[in-house]
Amino acid sequence: MMGGNVNPYPVLLLVNYWEMSTQTLAARLDDLIKRGVTQVGTFIPWQAAESDISHALIRFLQASSERKIPVFLILSPELGIHYPNSGLPKNSVTKKENTAAHCHADKVSIHLPPNSFGLPSFFSAEFNKRYYSYLARMDSLFSDLLRNSPSLMKQTTVCLSGSFWKYFRSPKASSIAPFAGPAGDYSAPAALAFRQRVESLYAQREFSDPNAAAANRWKTRAMEDSNRKWFYQHSEDVFRSRSHRTLKKKSAGLKLSELEIFTPEADPSMTYQRFFQMIGGAGPDFIRLSGYLDEISVRASSTDSAINTPLIHWSSLGGFRNLSEPERQFLILKSVLLTATRRGGVLLEDGDWLNLSAAFRSRLESLIRTLTHDGAFQLKSPVLYLCPHLWSGAGTLWEELYSQLGPQTRMFASIDTAIQEPHSHIIIVDPSWILTHECVQKLANWAKAGRLLVLPRSTLYTESAKHDLERLTQNTQKIEITNGLPYSLHAFGDGKIIIYEVPTSLSAKRESLSAWQTFINGVLSIGEIQPVCRTSDARLKVVSYEIPNDSVAVFVLNSSKRPVQADLVFPIEVSISDLGGLFSQQSRKPEGSDLVKANRISLTVPPMGVLPLKVDGLGPFSLKERHLAALNARQTEESALSSAYSELPGLGQNGSLEELWN
């Protein structure tokens, strides 16, 4: 029922083993088996593991093994767990010297039941030491079980996650939009570690070129933002890597999975909403929760160059349980649509899952089987955005890119992970990224194989990186373009490199936004990328999958509480048919969709509804064959060559980039 060979996590039910006696636990597992559940997961509260004198965890593994139920054990501290302080040791988390602080110097407070508490700082020596001691004890436990009771571990997978790093944000900044503003721990231990790490980084020889005094420019106040982003991302990467090594020190045969768990109602962007909910009796902010899913679905964290499995945890401790059934169904369905084909899914309390209607559960399971069967449905992201810190606000360039492409773009904080993405065609580098010799070489080698690399022209290049870029582009054919943001377009091997100017100031905010939009349009045109379709109403969101036989599956989502009438606009004429068999009761067939070919279709999406469509004639090969030439002739000329006409004598209105370079 839940999972399979392709994706073990589309819907993973949580069983809180520490809350039950042996008899109650056995009865609960038997009941889940009768209801068709074939695997379960559980958080291991840190405090419960340290005080587990009754060996409740081992009894849970024994009961699961006897029933041949695969078990997923989540060890890393996470939020939304049915335990005081989310399972953190009370005598450690309540100490002021162990508490994290956000950019506005206040502690990062969590207000989920059963109690409020401040998040701890991973830079606190005491907390850090105790955390890795906890992992070492768990490693010893699993090692003993693997040696003495291997049957208990045969169907057990131990999971590590990113823990609290994404939550170190100010509620004030995050209230504007999820992940707005700077993220990171600003506590005293973190500040000390930051200064030490920056000194260590810039002591490297590359930053001392051409002389030792050159390293000082990297440590100025003007570099504070870039340095902090690098530091927080690097610290999180070290945390993940060290946790992995600690847990595998003795238990070498342990099955281990790396996750990124998002608990929407624990996020700082929901703090003020929860406060108003408590004092005014208002219900949960369904629209904000739905918007949060859009933001987290495109952020790809990684461990050792492998993307971590994204899981969305709908905790019963927040307002999720108080939402209406249609609202809960919509959030669960949207979570699955955005994560299932990326080996992710949702975490739900077993009771919350069973309280949903049987008809919805049946339809969702059918949809999951369709999405994950043999990898036939692929949610591809041909455009990647490389930023120095995954959980900080990324600025206007990213916002405009996401507004145009939605899930067709994805954010990474690791070059090694980004260049391994099989379907990527464009990588855009954030203006605040510090570019070294190694970065430029890796990205240039990636672009040379027929791809498009977009780099900022900034002061954040080391001398060797600057020389590398100049050497790589000095003998290339080049076009200087001033439409929108000024940038230069270089032919590079079989690919292209764009180097864009980072604006310091523009006359007005509207002019600045227009310049970014024009620039993004030009980049996408040159890279031969366009959205699958556009909607005439911003309330509708589109998730599209490539499927076999030159077709695309398009899911149109309406998170509002009213029906929305809108048009879907496609880049070419297509044939539309209904995919209602996947989610029959929430689908509607557009009138005449099986009879008429068109590039615009009118439809009505029900409130909190999902409209699944099958689009023929829009597959990647058909689209390139039929419209690639037209795309280059129209959009590229409009956005890129408009300036070149006046600057390059001899280039006529019928010219093209290829003719110019040849």
XYZ file of C-alpha atoms in Angstrom:
662
model
C 0.000 0.000 0.000
C 2.524 2.604 1.115
C 5.670 2.666 -0.928
C 7.446 0.107 -3.032
C 10.693 -0.320 -4.918
C 10.588 3.163 -6.445
C 9.725 5.323 -3.441
C 9.407 4.041 0.136
C 7.963 7.288 1.494
C 4.929 8.600 -0.440
C 2.780 8.237 2.706
C 4.595 7.121 5.848
C 2.480 6.637 8.980
C 3.981 7.522 12.357
C 3.556 5.254 15.381
C 4.617 6.762 18.732
C 5.966 3.580 20.304
C 7.021 5.313 23.549
C 3.386 6.168 24.355
C 2.193 2.544 24.367
C 2.554 -0.600 26.412
C 3.619 -3.832 24.746
C 0.037 -5.059 24.428
C -1.265 -1.748 23.083
C 1.580 -1.528 20.563
C 0.927 -5.059 19.278
C -2.795 -4.322 18.921
C -2.051 -1.053 17.082
C 0.239 -2.786 14.571
C -2.279 -5.577 14.011
C -5.009 -3.020 13.335
C -2.811 -1.148 10.828
C -2.049 -4.398 8.990
C -5.762 -5.145 8.717
C -6.281 -1.688 7.212
C -3.665 -2.350 4.527
C -0.661 -0.522 6.009
C 2.577 -2.263 5.031
C 5.227 -0.042 6.682
C 5.493 2.458 9.535
C 7.869 5.101 10.792
C 8.631 6.687 14.125
C 10.594 9.558 15.574
C 12.985 8.547 18.342
C 12.791 11.347 20.943
C 16.281 12.033 22.218
C 15.118 12.240 25.846
C 13.139 9.012 25.499
C 16.163 7.194 24.062
C 18.404 8.365 26.918
C 15.910 7.218 29.576
C 14.663 4.049 27.854
C 15.077 1.733 30.859
C 12.134 -0.412 29.720
C 13.699 -0.993 26.272
C 10.583 0.318 24.539
C 12.436 0.771 21.235
C 13.606 -2.846 21.176
C 10.079 -4.031 21.969
C 8.803 -1.934 19.068
C 11.355 -3.487 16.718
C 10.454 -6.964 17.960
C 6.727 -6.395 17.416
C 7.371 -5.025 13.924
C 9.726 -7.866 13.036
C 7.204 -10.505 14.111
C 4.655 -8.922 11.750
C 7.224 -8.367 8.970
C 6.472 -4.623 8.855
C 9.332 -2.447 7.544
C 10.225 0.284 10.044
C 11.839 3.697 9.514
C 13.516 5.157 12.622
C 14.120 8.940 12.507
C 16.946 9.764 14.930
C 17.707 13.439 14.318
C 15.859 15.939 16.558
C 12.817 17.298 14.724
C 9.793 19.427 15.571
C 6.159 18.432 15.992
C 6.936 15.273 18.013
C 4.561 14.089 20.761
C 7.087 14.739 23.515
C 7.998 17.738 25.713
C 10.516 20.009 23.966
C 10.109 17.800 20.847
C 12.146 15.156 22.655
C 15.140 17.353 23.516
C 16.710 16.807 26.975
C 15.146 19.377 29.284
C 18.260 20.011 31.378
C 20.169 20.897 28.206
C 17.650 22.876 26.166
C 16.590 25.149 29.041
C 20.088 26.562 29.594
C 20.431 30.059 28.198
C 23.991 29.449 27.016
C 22.731 26.593 24.805
C 19.960 28.602 23.126
C 20.077 29.706 19.469
C 19.188 33.251 18.356
C 17.882 34.586 15.049
C 19.067 37.715 13.239
C 16.989 40.016 15.477
C 18.850 38.700 18.544
C 15.872 36.900 20.118
C 15.708 33.191 20.776
C 14.069 31.003 18.140
C 10.869 30.030 19.930
C 8.695 27.043 19.020
C 5.053 27.198 20.097
C 3.723 23.735 19.341
C 2.085 21.624 22.061
C 2.766 20.279 24.587
C 4.990 23.264 25.503
C 6.877 26.248 24.116
C 10.669 26.208 24.110
C 13.670 27.799 22.433
C 15.692 25.925 19.843
C 19.200 24.952 20.927
C 22.372 26.102 19.210
C 24.437 23.440 17.497
C 27.435 25.695 18.143
C 27.099 25.294 21.908
C 29.947 23.025 23.016
C 27.845 21.356 25.720
C 24.849 20.698 23.478
C 27.020 19.566 20.574
C 28.933 17.095 22.725
C 25.772 15.634 24.203
C 24.107 15.266 20.797
C 26.957 13.254 19.290
C 27.169 11.169 22.479
C 23.483 10.330 21.940
C 24.197 9.263 18.342
C 27.178 7.184 19.533
C 24.940 5.336 22.016
C 22.405 4.647 19.286
C 25.221 3.408 17.064
C 26.275 0.967 19.802
C 22.678 -0.209 20.232
C 22.230 -0.884 16.514
C 25.613 -2.581 16.349
C 24.594 -4.974 19.145
C 21.266 -5.707 17.437
C 22.942 -6.358 14.088
C 25.300 -8.800 15.770
C 22.984 -10.531 18.247
C 19.464 -10.083 16.798
C 19.864 -9.473 13.060
C 16.214 -10.325 12.394
C 15.149 -7.149 14.247
C 17.210 -4.985 11.898
C 16.465 -6.832 8.664
C 13.555 -4.559 7.757
C 14.712 -1.510 9.713
C 15.998 1.670 8.065
C 17.571 4.356 10.236
C 16.970 7.921 9.013
C 18.952 11.104 9.615
C 17.550 14.521 8.805
C 18.630 18.159 8.661
C 17.137 18.816 12.112
C 16.688 22.501 13.121
C 18.905 24.385 10.660
C 16.050 25.601 8.453
C 14.151 27.039 11.455
C 16.815 29.540 12.612
C 14.914 32.481 11.139
C 13.197 35.595 12.444
C 9.368 35.404 12.596
C 9.272 39.102 11.643
C 11.186 38.565 8.407
C 9.512 35.242 7.634
C 6.028 36.682 8.041
C 6.496 38.498 4.722
C 7.089 35.239 2.867
C 8.509 31.798 3.734
C 12.311 31.903 3.826
C 12.381 35.697 3.562
C 15.283 37.466 5.243
C 18.545 36.000 6.546
C 18.606 32.593 8.214
C 21.138 31.370 10.733
C 22.127 31.170 14.368
C 23.304 34.516 15.786
C 23.975 33.313 19.341
C 27.284 34.022 21.098
C 28.756 30.517 20.453
C 27.728 30.794 16.790
C 29.310 34.255 16.474
C 32.598 32.919 17.837
C 32.516 29.926 15.482
C 31.705 32.253 12.567
C 34.765 34.434 13.146
C 37.031 31.423 13.559
C 35.688 29.709 10.437
C 36.024 32.863 8.316
C 39.638 33.304 9.439
C 40.331 29.676 8.543
C 38.669 29.974 5.129
C 40.526 33.098 4.074
C 43.841 31.787 5.330
C 43.816 29.544 2.256
C 46.364 30.472 -0.381
C 43.810 31.243 -3.091
C 42.412 34.198 -1.115
C 45.897 35.674 -0.536
C 46.568 36.246 -4.224
C 48.360 38.449 -5.287
C 49.650 39.151 -1.734
C 48.801 38.333 1.879
C 47.012 41.666 2.370
C 44.476 40.693 -0.302
C 42.800 38.295 2.147
C 41.630 41.243 4.247
C 39.094 42.379 1.644
C 37.186 39.110 2.108
C 36.715 39.830 5.820
C 35.263 43.331 5.578
C 31.771 44.327 6.684
C 30.689 44.470 3.025
C 31.304 40.715 2.841
C 29.294 39.928 5.974
C 26.184 38.690 4.150
C 28.037 36.368 1.766
C 30.301 35.076 4.538
C 27.395 34.284 6.836
C 25.506 32.425 4.117
C 28.591 30.367 3.335
C 29.224 29.710 7.031
C 25.705 28.498 7.854
C 25.529 26.234 4.813
C 28.979 24.836 5.509
C 28.093 24.232 9.179
C 24.936 22.359 8.215
C 26.897 20.219 5.753
C 29.447 19.400 8.473
C 26.605 18.517 10.873
C 25.073 16.093 8.385
C 28.382 14.492 7.477
C 29.499 14.090 11.100
C 26.110 12.636 12.130
C 26.390 10.075 9.341
C 29.932 9.082 10.302
C 29.059 8.838 14.008
C 26.118 6.562 13.361
C 28.062 4.239 11.061
C 31.157 3.978 13.230
C 30.266 0.562 14.689
C 27.132 -0.484 12.829
C 28.626 -0.717 9.346
C 25.779 -2.880 8.048
C 23.085 -0.409 9.047
C 20.603 0.694 6.362
C 20.739 4.473 6.480
C 18.656 7.084 4.667
C 19.170 10.862 4.521
C 16.011 12.991 4.775
C 14.948 16.621 4.772
C 11.854 16.886 6.969
C 9.646 19.975 6.821
C 7.088 20.618 9.569
C 5.045 23.518 8.131
C 3.335 24.582 11.359
C 6.650 24.792 13.237
C 8.171 27.140 10.665
C 8.890 30.736 11.825
C 6.679 32.014 8.991
C 3.703 30.585 10.941
C 4.623 32.058 14.366
C 2.464 35.190 14.217
C -0.430 33.288 12.694
C -0.334 30.782 15.570
C -0.280 33.665 18.072
C -3.392 35.258 16.551
C -4.994 31.838 16.432
C -4.444 31.377 20.173
C -5.682 34.806 21.305
C -8.493 35.250 18.778
C -9.698 31.725 18.243
C -9.043 31.926 14.491
C -8.562 28.765 12.511
C -5.293 27.644 10.880
C -4.138 29.692 7.902
C -4.791 27.196 5.128
C -3.621 29.524 2.331
C -0.303 30.209 4.064
C 0.272 26.490 4.630
C -0.417 25.807 0.964
C 1.992 28.573 -0.074
C 4.676 27.131 2.193
C 4.511 23.869 0.215
C 5.369 25.776 -2.965
C 8.495 27.209 -1.348
C 9.883 24.040 0.212
C 9.228 21.811 -2.795
C 11.898 23.580 -4.870
C 14.670 23.645 -2.228
C 16.961 20.629 -2.589
C 19.311 19.934 0.320
C 22.037 17.335 -0.076
C 24.512 15.165 1.779
C 27.763 14.209 0.082
C 26.406 15.313 -3.331
C 23.242 13.193 -2.995
C 19.876 14.948 -2.743
C 18.112 14.309 0.558
C 14.647 12.786 0.444
C 12.022 15.540 1.080
C 9.294 14.624 3.586
C 6.479 16.939 4.674
C 5.434 16.272 8.255
C 1.831 17.189 9.032
C 1.895 17.040 12.816
C -1.303 16.509 14.773
C 0.054 18.932 17.411
C -0.633 21.975 15.245
C -3.757 23.246 13.557
C -3.678 20.655 10.786
C -6.095 18.453 12.684
C -8.508 21.406 13.013
C -8.688 22.015 9.265
C -11.734 20.838 7.388
C -11.473 17.499 5.621
C -11.289 19.073 2.121
C -8.443 21.329 3.326
C -6.505 18.421 4.815
C -7.060 16.355 1.705
C -5.803 19.187 -0.508
C -2.619 19.709 1.541
C -1.834 16.003 1.577
C -2.484 15.655 -2.138
C -0.377 18.707 -2.954
C 2.450 17.385 -0.768
C 2.407 14.091 -2.667
C 2.279 15.754 -6.092
C 5.313 17.920 -5.289
C 7.484 15.236 -3.667
C 6.461 11.682 -4.608
C 8.396 11.447 -7.870
C 11.470 12.796 -6.049
C 11.395 9.824 -3.661
C 9.681 11.961 -1.023
C 6.213 12.164 0.454
C 4.327 12.936 3.651
C 4.603 11.931 7.303
C 1.256 11.534 9.074
C 0.103 10.278 12.439
C -1.614 6.941 11.870
C -4.815 8.287 13.422
C -4.875 11.341 11.127
C -4.542 9.099 8.080
C -7.288 6.703 9.165
C -9.617 9.612 9.972
C -9.598 10.646 6.326
C -12.396 9.259 4.197
C -11.841 5.798 2.751
C -12.655 7.109 -0.724
C -9.919 9.761 -0.549
C -7.340 7.296 0.783
C -8.156 4.904 -2.045
C -7.849 7.611 -4.708
C -4.593 8.913 -3.251
C -3.065 5.436 -3.190
C -4.088 4.976 -6.832
C -2.471 8.297 -7.721
C 0.722 7.354 -5.870
C 0.970 4.039 -7.711
C 0.570 5.858 -11.019
C 3.121 8.565 -10.219
C 5.801 6.201 -8.915
C 5.327 3.228 -11.253
C 8.605 2.528 -13.107
C 9.523 6.214 -13.093
C 7.049 6.901 -15.909
C 6.044 10.276 -14.413
C 8.993 12.665 -14.173
C 8.870 16.063 -12.478
C 11.854 17.623 -14.236
C 13.594 20.887 -13.394
C 15.709 21.973 -16.381
C 16.692 25.271 -14.703
C 18.704 25.205 -11.472
C 19.516 28.113 -9.177
C 22.765 27.958 -7.231
C 22.645 29.928 -3.961
C 25.105 30.047 -1.028
C 22.493 29.208 1.651
C 19.371 27.171 1.052
C 17.284 28.601 3.903
C 17.984 32.339 3.477
C 16.053 34.711 1.244
C 17.487 34.505 -2.271
C 16.434 37.885 -3.657
C 14.744 39.207 -6.792
C 16.553 37.032 -9.339
C 15.286 33.826 -7.735
C 11.811 35.236 -7.130
C 11.382 36.154 -10.788
C 12.759 32.818 -11.952
C 10.370 30.895 -9.701
C 7.390 33.061 -10.653
C 7.900 32.073 -14.293
C 8.801 28.397 -13.967
C 7.434 27.151 -10.634
C 8.495 23.514 -10.068
C 10.395 23.589 -13.379
C 13.195 25.274 -11.444
C 14.970 24.139 -8.294
C 17.334 25.699 -5.758
C 20.639 24.088 -4.768
C 23.453 25.064 -2.400
C 25.961 22.501 -3.693
C 27.733 22.724 -7.045
C 28.569 19.011 -7.008
C 24.907 18.094 -6.519
C 23.625 20.567 -9.114
C 25.932 19.458 -11.929
C 24.854 15.837 -11.395
C 21.186 16.598 -12.058
C 20.443 14.597 -15.230
C 17.746 16.882 -16.686
C 19.315 20.270 -15.982
C 20.080 22.563 -18.908
C 20.607 25.955 -17.234
C 22.423 26.843 -14.004
C 22.039 30.396 -12.703
C 24.500 31.451 -9.993
C 23.297 33.817 -7.262
C 25.088 37.214 -7.090
C 26.242 36.534 -3.498
C 28.057 33.264 -4.333
C 31.816 33.343 -3.640
C 33.477 31.997 -6.801
C 36.806 30.187 -6.506
C 39.028 28.501 -9.073
C 37.391 25.138 -8.351
C 33.858 26.548 -8.723
C 34.589 28.146 -12.102
C 36.258 24.998 -13.434
C 33.407 22.685 -12.416
C 30.708 24.961 -13.777
C 32.573 25.648 -17.024
C 33.110 21.929 -17.679
C 29.395 21.370 -17.074
C 28.400 24.155 -19.499
C 30.771 23.016 -22.224
C 28.606 19.963 -22.935
C 25.797 21.921 -24.617
C 24.363 23.717 -21.570
C 23.917 27.314 -20.445
C 25.777 28.757 -17.444
C 24.729 32.140 -16.038
C 27.360 33.858 -13.870
C 27.335 37.239 -12.098
C 29.946 39.862 -12.891
C 30.824 40.757 -9.296
C 33.714 41.320 -6.908
C 33.244 37.872 -5.331
C 35.775 36.138 -7.583
C 39.180 35.152 -6.306
C 42.046 36.291 -8.513
C 42.570 32.793 -9.880
C 38.830 32.396 -10.556
C 38.783 35.755 -12.358
C 41.753 34.752 -14.500
C 40.136 31.387 -15.266
C 36.935 33.024 -16.471
C 38.832 35.560 -18.571
C 40.917 32.781 -20.128
C 37.878 30.637 -20.888
C 35.935 33.468 -22.551
C 38.605 35.670 -24.122
C 38.695 33.888 -27.492
C 34.988 33.080 -27.689
C 32.419 34.682 -29.942
C 30.588 37.217 -27.823
C 27.535 39.426 -27.954
C 27.083 42.330 -25.540
C 23.409 42.850 -24.647
C 21.933 45.784 -22.748
C 18.258 44.824 -22.784
C 17.190 44.599 -19.125
C 20.305 43.836 -17.104
C 23.461 44.288 -19.187
C 25.124 40.948 -19.918
C 27.514 39.291 -22.337
C 26.695 36.060 -24.148
C 29.607 33.767 -25.005
C 29.707 30.660 -27.171
C 31.605 28.097 -25.089
C 32.267 24.636 -26.517
C 28.870 23.207 -27.368
C 27.256 25.402 -24.729
C 26.996 29.062 -23.759
C 28.008 31.296 -20.854
C 26.159 34.435 -19.818
C 27.931 36.924 -17.558
C 25.479 39.466 -16.145
C 25.962 42.764 -14.362
C 24.693 42.907 -10.776
C 22.811 46.206 -10.409
C 23.898 48.414 -7.527
C 21.057 50.887 -7.879
C 18.289 51.663 -10.321
C 16.102 54.733 -10.506
C 12.965 53.022 -9.188
C 11.895 49.690 -7.757
C 9.517 49.083 -10.679
C 12.349 49.680 -13.139
C 14.549 47.252 -11.218
C 11.881 44.547 -11.284
C 11.304 45.088 -14.995
C 15.034 44.732 -15.656
C 15.174 41.414 -13.784
C 12.109 40.138 -15.648
C 13.566 41.061 -19.019
C 16.839 39.399 -18.091
C 15.131 36.163 -17.018
C 13.113 36.142 -20.252
C 16.316 36.479 -22.239
C 18.081 33.697 -20.322
C 15.182 31.287 -20.776
C 14.938 32.141 -24.472
C 18.632 31.558 -25.067
C 18.459 28.333 -23.054
C 15.414 27.183 -25.073
C 13.294 26.742 -21.935
C 9.708 27.802 -21.462
C 6.921 26.983 -19.006
C 4.672 24.078 -19.906
C 1.723 26.461 -19.651
C 0.619 29.689 -18.015
C -2.565 30.463 -16.110
C -4.627 33.612 -16.423
C -5.370 33.559 -12.667
C -2.556 33.632 -10.120
C -4.629 31.607 -7.650
C -4.031 28.511 -9.776
C -0.758 26.592 -9.572
C 0.441 24.042 -12.107
C 2.501 20.906 -11.514
C 3.523 19.129 -14.719
C 5.075 15.734 -15.320
C 6.603 14.340 -18.470
C 5.067 10.977 -19.300
C 5.690 8.468 -22.127
C 4.386 8.823 -25.672
C 5.243 12.497 -26.058
C 2.695 13.589 -23.456
C 2.595 15.748 -20.352
C 0.433 15.288 -17.262
C -0.698 18.673 -15.943
C -2.242 19.037 -12.473
C -3.993 22.382 -11.945
C -4.344 23.195 -8.228
C -6.776 25.672 -6.710
C -6.026 26.385 -3.043
C -8.769 29.006 -2.709
C -12.169 28.266 -1.180
C -14.041 29.377 -4.286
C -14.252 27.940 -7.810
C -11.775 29.601 -10.152
C -12.506 30.143 -13.837
C -9.337 30.708 -15.814
C -7.494 29.969 -19.036
C -4.492 27.694 -19.492
C -2.209 29.047 -22.216
C 0.207 26.649 -23.932
C 3.142 27.637 -26.167
C 1.752 25.602 -29.101
C -1.479 23.944 -30.125
C -2.088 20.830 -28.057
C -4.743 18.199 -27.473
C -6.237 18.087 -23.980
C -7.870 15.055 -22.397
C -8.978 14.177 -18.884
C -6.904 12.275 -16.332
C -9.839 11.977 -13.968
C -9.166 8.309 -13.370
C -6.293 9.331 -11.137
C -8.426 11.486 -8.856
C -11.922 11.142 -10.167
C -14.086 13.042 -7.699
C -12.037 16.245 -7.859
C -11.593 16.342 -11.610
C -13.654 17.993 -14.304
C -13.339 17.520 -18.034
C -12.906 20.816 -19.903
C -15.625 21.292 -22.462
C -14.569 20.133 -25.901
C -11.112 19.183 -24.696
C -11.135 15.808 -26.435
C -12.238 17.288 -29.752
C -10.349 20.514 -30.330
C -6.684 21.329 -30.654
C -5.811 24.725 -29.248
C -3.135 26.643 -27.378
C -5.666 28.126 -24.927
C -8.245 26.269 -22.887
C -10.862 27.624 -20.476
C -11.640 25.633 -17.361
C -13.191 25.833 -13.918
C -11.294 24.354 -10.981
C -13.422 23.556 -7.908
C -12.519 25.029 -4.501
C -9.545 23.267 -2.924
C -9.576 21.080 -5.988
C -7.098 19.460 -8.346
C -7.790 19.146 -12.060
C -5.650 16.448 -13.740
C -5.155 16.824 -17.504
C -3.289 14.885 -20.166
C -1.671 17.116 -22.786
C -0.562 15.600 -26.099
C 1.809 17.302 -28.489
C 3.791 19.082 -25.793
C 6.483 16.466 -25.136
C 10.099 17.607 -25.126
C 10.995 16.142 -28.533
C 7.846 17.339 -30.298
C 8.202 20.789 -28.805
C 11.807 21.140 -29.931
C 11.108 19.846 -33.426
C 8.123 22.091 -34.024
C 8.970 25.301 -32.219
C 12.650 25.553 -31.315
C 13.442 27.505 -34.468
C 10.519 29.840 -33.897
C 11.493 30.336 -30.269
C 15.017 31.369 -31.215
C 13.773 33.598 -34.041
C 11.168 35.432 -31.964
C 11.975 35.462 -28.256
C 15.759 35.479 -28.551
C 15.713 38.299 -31.069
C 13.283 40.292 -28.962
C 15.202 39.910 -25.690
C 18.801 39.381 -26.802
C 19.400 40.667 -30.342
C 17.400 43.890 -30.016
C 20.467 45.597 -28.572
C 22.890 43.753 -30.841
C 21.253 45.155 -33.994
C 22.422 48.637 -33.141
C 25.827 47.589 -31.831
C 26.992 45.060 -34.447
C 27.085 46.436 -38.019
C 26.073 43.955 -40.672
C 23.596 42.033 -38.511
C 20.273 42.198 -40.316
C 16.788 41.557 -39.118
C 16.937 38.030 -40.526
C 20.109 37.173 -38.683
C 20.518 34.684 -35.851
C 23.025 33.867 -33.135
C 24.340 30.939 -35.146
C 24.866 33.060 -38.265
C 26.623 35.726 -36.268
C 29.003 33.315 -34.597
C 29.749 31.433 -37.784
